[in-house]
Amino acid sequence: MSSFILDYFNYRIVAQYLDRFAEGLGNTLIATGVSFALSFVLGTIMAVIMFTQWKVLRNLIQAYVTFIRSTPLLVQIYLVYFGLPVLLPFTAKWPEMWLGIAALVINCTPYMSEIIRTGIGSVPRGQVEAAKAVGMSYGQRLIHIVLPQAFANVIPPVLGQTAVLIKDTSLLSLITVFEFTSAGLLLNSERVRPNESFLTIAAGYLAIYCVMLFLSHHVKKKLAGPAWAAKG
């Protein structure tokens, strides 16, 4: 039995590459964290603009969202990797990781925007009117009434989008970013062991998702109030 397991999945070979998997995992988490933070902030700004009277900006945002949704992420990564240094020459000196993060942010921001826009739309109109009645400015209503409730309402879809973002980082290996998938590809190229390579990659992403699911459940209980806590 032990011989069969080693023939199918030789964990001893994987152990020899643990340092490379750890390096790749670190880069994956960095790319995910930075991309999530930037896309969440930019997505919030875009979502707020969609509720304003600025028709030109709203049309531009809608066109941007449509373009991102209708084109593959891989194409977007290549467009950023090869095209951004042409449009903005100073980015030619950026490392591949920065360009990869830029591509992920460009891709993820429209999805975050649509999620947050839905959350803003779910805030009861009566609460906004009540805030107006007590003399709160637009900015005060946004910061103290609308956005806190909107963010609480969109925790589940934001979690889903973050899970997609984590998996999307694997495509950065195609522009020579050494992330978690790259570590598995390195193992396979040097030892020609596809089982050890790709099963380890799959197990790693599954572990990341399980940790994220646990943390999101904890955050949901803390931020979403007693109603959601009861559902959990």
PDB file of C-alpha atoms in Angstrom:
ATOM      1  CA  MET A   1       0.000   0.000   0.000  1.00  0.00           C
ATOM      2  CA  SER A   2       2.801   2.408   0.932  1.00  0.00           C
ATOM      3  CA  SER A   3       4.567   1.635  -2.359  1.00  0.00           C
ATOM      4  CA  PHE A   4       1.341   2.294  -4.292  1.00  0.00           C
ATOM      5  CA  ILE A   5       0.861   5.666  -2.589  1.00  0.00           C
ATOM      6  CA  LEU A   6       4.435   6.666  -3.331  1.00  0.00           C
ATOM      7  CA  ASP A   7       4.026   5.646  -6.962  1.00  0.00           C
ATOM      8  CA  TYR A   8       0.878   7.770  -7.309  1.00  0.00           C
ATOM      9  CA  PHE A   9       1.870  10.678  -5.054  1.00  0.00           C
ATOM     10  CA  ASN A  10       5.428  10.784  -3.768  1.00  0.00           C
ATOM     11  CA  TYR A  11       5.190  13.240  -0.905  1.00  0.00           C
ATOM     12  CA  ARG A  12       8.942  12.980  -0.400  1.00  0.00           C
ATOM     13  CA  ILE A  13       9.483  14.769  -3.705  1.00  0.00           C
ATOM     14  CA  VAL A  14       6.977  17.449  -2.702  1.00  0.00           C
ATOM     15  CA  ALA A  15       8.840  17.906   0.585  1.00  0.00           C
ATOM     16  CA  GLN A  16      11.987  18.789  -1.354  1.00  0.00           C
ATOM     17  CA  TYR A  17      10.120  21.705  -2.930  1.00  0.00           C
ATOM     18  CA  LEU A  18       8.380  23.026   0.164  1.00  0.00           C
ATOM     19  CA  ASP A  19      10.539  26.140   0.224  1.00  0.00           C
ATOM     20  CA  ARG A  20       9.521  26.974  -3.356  1.00  0.00           C
ATOM     21  CA  PHE A  21       5.855  26.300  -2.601  1.00  0.00           C
ATOM     22  CA  ALA A  22       6.140  28.578   0.452  1.00  0.00           C
ATOM     23  CA  GLU A  23       7.691  31.300  -1.703  1.00  0.00           C
ATOM     24  CA  GLY A  24       4.968  30.909  -4.315  1.00  0.00           C
ATOM     25  CA  LEU A  25       2.240  30.904  -1.672  1.00  0.00           C
ATOM     26  CA  GLY A  26       3.612  34.122  -0.202  1.00  0.00           C
ATOM     27  CA  ASN A  27       3.527  35.823  -3.598  1.00  0.00           C
ATOM     28  CA  THR A  28      -0.003  34.524  -4.233  1.00  0.00           C
ATOM     29  CA  LEU A  29      -1.221  35.979  -0.934  1.00  0.00           C
ATOM     30  CA  ILE A  30       0.528  39.294  -1.619  1.00  0.00           C
ATOM     31  CA  ALA A  31      -0.982  39.558  -5.101  1.00  0.00           C
ATOM     32  CA  THR A  32      -4.431  38.634  -3.772  1.00  0.00           C
ATOM     33  CA  GLY A  33      -4.300  40.985  -0.798  1.00  0.00           C
ATOM     34  CA  VAL A  34      -3.076  44.029  -2.714  1.00  0.00           C
ATOM     35  CA  SER A  35      -5.424  43.382  -5.644  1.00  0.00           C
ATOM     36  CA  PHE A  36      -8.393  42.934  -3.320  1.00  0.00           C
ATOM     37  CA  ALA A  37      -7.682  46.111  -1.347  1.00  0.00           C
ATOM     38  CA  LEU A  38      -7.234  48.277  -4.443  1.00  0.00           C
ATOM     39  CA  SER A  39     -10.184  46.812  -6.341  1.00  0.00           C
ATOM     40  CA  PHE A  40     -12.451  47.156  -3.298  1.00  0.00           C
ATOM     41  CA  VAL A  41     -11.583  50.839  -2.871  1.00  0.00           C
ATOM     42  CA  LEU A  42     -11.858  51.603  -6.589  1.00  0.00           C
ATOM     43  CA  GLY A  43     -15.019  49.509  -6.877  1.00  0.00           C
ATOM     44  CA  THR A  44     -16.606  51.455  -4.029  1.00  0.00           C
ATOM     45  CA  ILE A  45     -15.796  54.754  -5.730  1.00  0.00           C
ATOM     46  CA  MET A  46     -17.251  53.511  -9.014  1.00  0.00           C
ATOM     47  CA  ALA A  47     -20.379  52.203  -7.281  1.00  0.00           C
ATOM     48  CA  VAL A  48     -20.963  55.550  -5.580  1.00  0.00           C
ATOM     49  CA  ILE A  49     -20.523  57.397  -8.882  1.00  0.00           C
ATOM     50  CA  MET A  50     -23.224  55.196 -10.438  1.00  0.00           C
ATOM     51  CA  PHE A  51     -25.713  56.771  -8.004  1.00  0.00           C
ATOM     52  CA  THR A  52     -24.772  60.340  -8.950  1.00  0.00           C
ATOM     53  CA  GLN A  53     -26.005  62.617 -11.722  1.00  0.00           C
ATOM     54  CA  TRP A  54     -22.656  62.505 -13.571  1.00  0.00           C
ATOM     55  CA  LYS A  55     -23.955  60.869 -16.726  1.00  0.00           C
ATOM     56  CA  VAL A  56     -20.661  60.959 -18.638  1.00  0.00           C
ATOM     57  CA  LEU A  57     -18.784  59.210 -15.826  1.00  0.00           C
ATOM     58  CA  ARG A  58     -21.580  56.677 -15.421  1.00  0.00           C
ATOM     59  CA  ASN A  59     -21.448  55.851 -19.129  1.00  0.00           C
ATOM     60  CA  LEU A  60     -17.669  55.466 -19.028  1.00  0.00           C
ATOM     61  CA  ILE A  61     -17.895  53.161 -16.031  1.00  0.00           C
ATOM     62  CA  GLN A  62     -20.597  51.089 -17.724  1.00  0.00           C
ATOM     63  CA  ALA A  63     -18.450  50.757 -20.844  1.00  0.00           C
ATOM     64  CA  TYR A  64     -15.477  49.696 -18.709  1.00  0.00           C
ATOM     65  CA  VAL A  65     -17.563  47.090 -16.872  1.00  0.00           C
ATOM     66  CA  THR A  66     -18.891  45.723 -20.167  1.00  0.00           C
ATOM     67  CA  PHE A  67     -15.401  45.452 -21.677  1.00  0.00           C
ATOM     68  CA  ILE A  68     -13.975  43.592 -18.676  1.00  0.00           C
ATOM     69  CA  ARG A  69     -16.912  41.204 -18.465  1.00  0.00           C
ATOM     70  CA  SER A  70     -16.785  40.377 -22.171  1.00  0.00           C
ATOM     71  CA  THR A  71     -13.039  39.648 -22.472  1.00  0.00           C
ATOM     72  CA  PRO A  72     -10.966  36.841 -20.912  1.00  0.00           C
ATOM     73  CA  LEU A  73      -8.699  37.660 -17.983  1.00  0.00           C
ATOM     74  CA  LEU A  74      -5.757  36.082 -19.812  1.00  0.00           C
ATOM     75  CA  VAL A  75      -6.152  38.599 -22.657  1.00  0.00           C
ATOM     76  CA  GLN A  76      -6.368  41.438 -20.140  1.00  0.00           C
ATOM     77  CA  ILE A  77      -3.177  40.282 -18.429  1.00  0.00           C
ATOM     78  CA  TYR A  78      -1.313  40.239 -21.740  1.00  0.00           C
ATOM     79  CA  LEU A  79      -2.713  43.650 -22.698  1.00  0.00           C
ATOM     80  CA  VAL A  80      -1.441  45.101 -19.427  1.00  0.00           C
ATOM     81  CA  TYR A  81       1.879  43.268 -19.574  1.00  0.00           C
ATOM     82  CA  PHE A  82       2.719  44.307 -23.139  1.00  0.00           C
ATOM     83  CA  GLY A  83       0.558  47.409 -23.573  1.00  0.00           C
ATOM     84  CA  LEU A  84       0.878  49.332 -20.312  1.00  0.00           C
ATOM     85  CA  PRO A  85       4.628  50.025 -20.720  1.00  0.00           C
ATOM     86  CA  VAL A  86       3.847  51.427 -24.187  1.00  0.00           C
ATOM     87  CA  LEU A  87       1.091  53.725 -22.931  1.00  0.00           C
ATOM     88  CA  LEU A  88       2.911  54.655 -19.715  1.00  0.00           C
ATOM     89  CA  PRO A  89       6.672  54.302 -20.325  1.00  0.00           C
ATOM     90  CA  PHE A  90       7.562  54.566 -16.631  1.00  0.00           C
ATOM     91  CA  THR A  91       5.797  51.227 -16.015  1.00  0.00           C
ATOM     92  CA  ALA A  92       8.385  49.484 -18.209  1.00  0.00           C
ATOM     93  CA  LYS A  93      10.585  49.370 -15.114  1.00  0.00           C
ATOM     94  CA  TRP A  94       7.894  47.744 -13.005  1.00  0.00           C
ATOM     95  CA  PRO A  95       8.527  44.117 -11.963  1.00  0.00           C
ATOM     96  CA  GLU A  96       6.225  41.460 -13.326  1.00  0.00           C
ATOM     97  CA  MET A  97       4.443  41.219  -9.972  1.00  0.00           C
ATOM     98  CA  TRP A  98       3.354  44.867 -10.157  1.00  0.00           C
ATOM     99  CA  LEU A  99       2.099  44.468 -13.704  1.00  0.00           C
ATOM    100  CA  GLY A 100       0.261  41.309 -12.710  1.00  0.00           C
ATOM    101  CA  ILE A 101      -1.384  43.065  -9.765  1.00  0.00           C
ATOM    102  CA  ALA A 102      -2.373  45.944 -12.074  1.00  0.00           C
ATOM    103  CA  ALA A 103      -4.065  43.456 -14.413  1.00  0.00           C
ATOM    104  CA  LEU A 104      -5.894  41.762 -11.546  1.00  0.00           C
ATOM    105  CA  VAL A 105      -7.090  45.125 -10.197  1.00  0.00           C
ATOM    106  CA  ILE A 106      -8.319  46.193 -13.639  1.00  0.00           C
ATOM    107  CA  ASN A 107     -10.198  42.888 -13.927  1.00  0.00           C
ATOM    108  CA  CYS A 108     -11.596  42.668 -10.391  1.00  0.00           C
ATOM    109  CA  THR A 109     -12.669  46.296  -9.878  1.00  0.00           C
ATOM    110  CA  PRO A 110     -15.779  46.173 -12.131  1.00  0.00           C
ATOM    111  CA  TYR A 111     -17.048  43.043 -10.361  1.00  0.00           C
ATOM    112  CA  MET A 112     -16.494  44.646  -6.958  1.00  0.00           C
ATOM    113  CA  SER A 113     -18.244  47.768  -8.227  1.00  0.00           C
ATOM    114  CA  GLU A 114     -21.333  45.836  -9.286  1.00  0.00           C
ATOM    115  CA  ILE A 115     -21.428  43.942  -5.982  1.00  0.00           C
ATOM    116  CA  ILE A 116     -21.121  47.114  -3.904  1.00  0.00           C
ATOM    117  CA  ARG A 117     -23.630  48.948  -6.119  1.00  0.00           C
ATOM    118  CA  THR A 118     -26.139  46.213  -5.339  1.00  0.00           C
ATOM    119  CA  GLY A 119     -25.356  46.606  -1.644  1.00  0.00           C
ATOM    120  CA  ILE A 120     -25.910  50.355  -1.797  1.00  0.00           C
ATOM    121  CA  GLY A 121     -29.198  49.802  -3.597  1.00  0.00           C
ATOM    122  CA  SER A 122     -30.324  47.436  -0.833  1.00  0.00           C
ATOM    123  CA  VAL A 123     -30.130  50.125   1.878  1.00  0.00           C
ATOM    124  CA  PRO A 124     -33.725  51.155   2.752  1.00  0.00           C
ATOM    125  CA  ARG A 125     -34.625  54.490   1.193  1.00  0.00           C
ATOM    126  CA  GLY A 126     -36.353  55.531   4.401  1.00  0.00           C
ATOM    127  CA  GLN A 127     -33.061  55.550   6.294  1.00  0.00           C
ATOM    128  CA  VAL A 128     -31.509  57.884   3.739  1.00  0.00           C
ATOM    129  CA  GLU A 129     -34.531  60.194   3.925  1.00  0.00           C
ATOM    130  CA  ALA A 130     -34.370  60.160   7.714  1.00  0.00           C
ATOM    131  CA  ALA A 131     -30.684  61.139   7.570  1.00  0.00           C
ATOM    132  CA  LYS A 132     -31.595  64.031   5.275  1.00  0.00           C
ATOM    133  CA  ALA A 133     -34.306  65.108   7.695  1.00  0.00           C
ATOM    134  CA  VAL A 134     -31.842  65.455  10.573  1.00  0.00           C
ATOM    135  CA  GLY A 135     -29.548  67.579   8.422  1.00  0.00           C
ATOM    136  CA  MET A 136     -26.813  65.112   7.459  1.00  0.00           C
ATOM    137  CA  SER A 137     -24.820  66.036   4.358  1.00  0.00           C
ATOM    138  CA  TYR A 138     -24.405  63.700   1.383  1.00  0.00           C
ATOM    139  CA  GLY A 139     -20.946  62.678   2.580  1.00  0.00           C
ATOM    140  CA  GLN A 140     -22.171  62.036   6.118  1.00  0.00           C
ATOM    141  CA  ARG A 141     -25.083  59.937   4.850  1.00  0.00           C
ATOM    142  CA  LEU A 142     -22.703  57.962   2.681  1.00  0.00           C
ATOM    143  CA  ILE A 143     -20.113  57.313   5.393  1.00  0.00           C
ATOM    144  CA  HIS A 144     -22.384  56.766   8.399  1.00  0.00           C
ATOM    145  CA  ILE A 145     -25.586  55.316   6.921  1.00  0.00           C
ATOM    146  CA  VAL A 146     -25.234  53.895   3.419  1.00  0.00           C
ATOM    147  CA  LEU A 147     -21.792  52.319   3.071  1.00  0.00           C
ATOM    148  CA  PRO A 148     -21.652  50.478   6.444  1.00  0.00           C
ATOM    149  CA  GLN A 149     -24.941  48.718   5.669  1.00  0.00           C
ATOM    150  CA  ALA A 150     -23.969  48.137   2.046  1.00  0.00           C
ATOM    151  CA  PHE A 151     -20.681  46.497   3.038  1.00  0.00           C
ATOM    152  CA  ALA A 152     -22.434  44.266   5.601  1.00  0.00           C
ATOM    153  CA  ASN A 153     -24.972  43.187   2.978  1.00  0.00           C
ATOM    154  CA  VAL A 154     -22.362  42.203   0.392  1.00  0.00           C
ATOM    155  CA  ILE A 155     -20.009  40.109   2.528  1.00  0.00           C
ATOM    156  CA  PRO A 156     -21.073  36.791   0.871  1.00  0.00           C
ATOM    157  CA  PRO A 157     -20.651  37.952  -2.761  1.00  0.00           C
ATOM    158  CA  VAL A 158     -17.404  39.743  -1.881  1.00  0.00           C
ATOM    159  CA  LEU A 159     -16.192  36.439  -0.431  1.00  0.00           C
ATOM    160  CA  GLY A 160     -17.116  34.720  -3.671  1.00  0.00           C
ATOM    161  CA  GLN A 161     -15.275  37.300  -5.747  1.00  0.00           C
ATOM    162  CA  THR A 162     -12.226  37.035  -3.496  1.00  0.00           C
ATOM    163  CA  ALA A 163     -12.187  33.263  -4.025  1.00  0.00           C
ATOM    164  CA  VAL A 164     -12.224  33.883  -7.778  1.00  0.00           C
ATOM    165  CA  LEU A 165      -9.397  36.406  -7.363  1.00  0.00           C
ATOM    166  CA  ILE A 166      -7.259  33.888  -5.476  1.00  0.00           C
ATOM    167  CA  LYS A 167      -7.631  31.367  -8.296  1.00  0.00           C
ATOM    168  CA  ASP A 168      -7.041  34.035 -10.941  1.00  0.00           C
ATOM    169  CA  THR A 169      -3.566  34.728  -9.531  1.00  0.00           C
ATOM    170  CA  SER A 170      -2.520  31.404 -11.058  1.00  0.00           C
ATOM    171  CA  LEU A 171      -2.586  33.076 -14.499  1.00  0.00           C
ATOM    172  CA  LEU A 172       0.229  35.386 -13.432  1.00  0.00           C
ATOM    173  CA  SER A 173       2.585  32.452 -13.927  1.00  0.00           C
ATOM    174  CA  LEU A 174       2.202  33.110 -17.668  1.00  0.00           C
ATOM    175  CA  ILE A 175       4.007  36.450 -17.287  1.00  0.00           C
ATOM    176  CA  THR A 176       6.771  34.840 -15.183  1.00  0.00           C
ATOM    177  CA  VAL A 177       5.409  35.856 -11.772  1.00  0.00           C
ATOM    178  CA  PHE A 178       6.550  33.142  -9.371  1.00  0.00           C
ATOM    179  CA  GLU A 179       3.365  32.336  -7.449  1.00  0.00           C
ATOM    180  CA  PHE A 180       1.909  29.125  -6.050  1.00  0.00           C
ATOM    181  CA  THR A 181       1.079  27.546  -9.404  1.00  0.00           C
ATOM    182  CA  SER A 182       4.568  28.364 -10.661  1.00  0.00           C
ATOM    183  CA  ALA A 183       6.062  26.307  -7.836  1.00  0.00           C
ATOM    184  CA  GLY A 184       4.068  23.275  -8.948  1.00  0.00           C
ATOM    185  CA  LEU A 185       5.022  23.836 -12.575  1.00  0.00           C
ATOM    186  CA  LEU A 186       8.673  24.036 -11.513  1.00  0.00           C
ATOM    187  CA  LEU A 187       8.396  20.701  -9.723  1.00  0.00           C
ATOM    188  CA  ASN A 188       6.801  19.100 -12.785  1.00  0.00           C
ATOM    189  CA  SER A 189       9.360  20.525 -15.198  1.00  0.00           C
ATOM    190  CA  GLU A 190      12.330  19.350 -13.119  1.00  0.00           C
ATOM    191  CA  ARG A 191      11.026  15.985 -11.898  1.00  0.00           C
ATOM    192  CA  VAL A 192       8.245  15.208 -14.420  1.00  0.00           C
ATOM    193  CA  ARG A 193       5.779  14.361 -11.646  1.00  0.00           C
ATOM    194  CA  PRO A 194       2.390  15.801 -12.686  1.00  0.00           C
ATOM    195  CA  ASN A 195       0.465  14.142  -9.827  1.00  0.00           C
ATOM    196  CA  GLU A 196       2.685  15.652  -7.155  1.00  0.00           C
ATOM    197  CA  SER A 197       2.684  18.978  -8.943  1.00  0.00           C
ATOM    198  CA  PHE A 198      -0.974  19.551  -9.663  1.00  0.00           C
ATOM    199  CA  LEU A 199      -2.456  17.764  -6.652  1.00  0.00           C
ATOM    200  CA  THR A 200      -0.290  19.914  -4.391  1.00  0.00           C
ATOM    201  CA  ILE A 201      -1.428  23.031  -6.240  1.00  0.00           C
ATOM    202  CA  ALA A 202      -5.075  21.992  -5.874  1.00  0.00           C
ATOM    203  CA  ALA A 203      -4.665  21.170  -2.176  1.00  0.00           C
ATOM    204  CA  GLY A 204      -2.965  24.511  -1.569  1.00  0.00           C
ATOM    205  CA  TYR A 205      -5.740  26.551  -3.147  1.00  0.00           C
ATOM    206  CA  LEU A 206      -8.337  24.493  -1.280  1.00  0.00           C
ATOM    207  CA  ALA A 207      -6.566  25.212   2.019  1.00  0.00           C
ATOM    208  CA  ILE A 208      -6.456  28.947   1.253  1.00  0.00           C
ATOM    209  CA  TYR A 209     -10.165  28.948   0.471  1.00  0.00           C
ATOM    210  CA  CYS A 210     -11.040  27.075   3.683  1.00  0.00           C
ATOM    211  CA  VAL A 211      -9.070  29.557   5.789  1.00  0.00           C
ATOM    212  CA  MET A 212     -10.743  32.463   3.993  1.00  0.00           C
ATOM    213  CA  LEU A 213     -14.164  30.879   4.518  1.00  0.00           C
ATOM    214  CA  PHE A 214     -13.511  30.538   8.251  1.00  0.00           C
ATOM    215  CA  LEU A 215     -12.318  34.129   8.565  1.00  0.00           C
ATOM    216  CA  SER A 216     -15.235  35.497   6.549  1.00  0.00           C
ATOM    217  CA  HIS A 217     -17.711  33.609   8.734  1.00  0.00           C
ATOM    218  CA  HIS A 218     -16.097  35.157  11.816  1.00  0.00           C
ATOM    219  CA  VAL A 219     -16.160  38.636  10.279  1.00  0.00           C
ATOM    220  CA  LYS A 220     -19.782  38.188   9.222  1.00  0.00           C
ATOM    221  CA  LYS A 221     -20.782  37.385  12.801  1.00  0.00           C
ATOM    222  CA  LYS A 222     -18.938  40.444  14.103  1.00  0.00           C
ATOM    223  CA  LEU A 223     -20.113  42.987  11.525  1.00  0.00           C
ATOM    224  CA  ALA A 224     -23.484  41.834  10.249  1.00  0.00           C
ATOM    225  CA  GLY A 225     -25.464  42.154  13.481  1.00  0.00           C
ATOM    226  CA  PRO A 226     -27.732  39.693  15.294  1.00  0.00           C
ATOM    227  CA  ALA A 227     -29.924  38.905  12.259  1.00  0.00           C
ATOM    228  CA  TRP A 228     -27.058  37.495  10.204  1.00  0.00           C
ATOM    229  CA  ALA A 229     -25.432  35.924  13.245  1.00  0.00           C
ATOM    230  CA  ALA A 230     -28.606  33.872  13.701  1.00  0.00           C
ATOM    231  CA  LYS A 231     -28.455  32.739  10.071  1.00  0.00           C
ATOM    232  CA  GLY A 232     -24.851  31.624  10.461  1.00  0.00           C
TER     233      GLY A 232
END
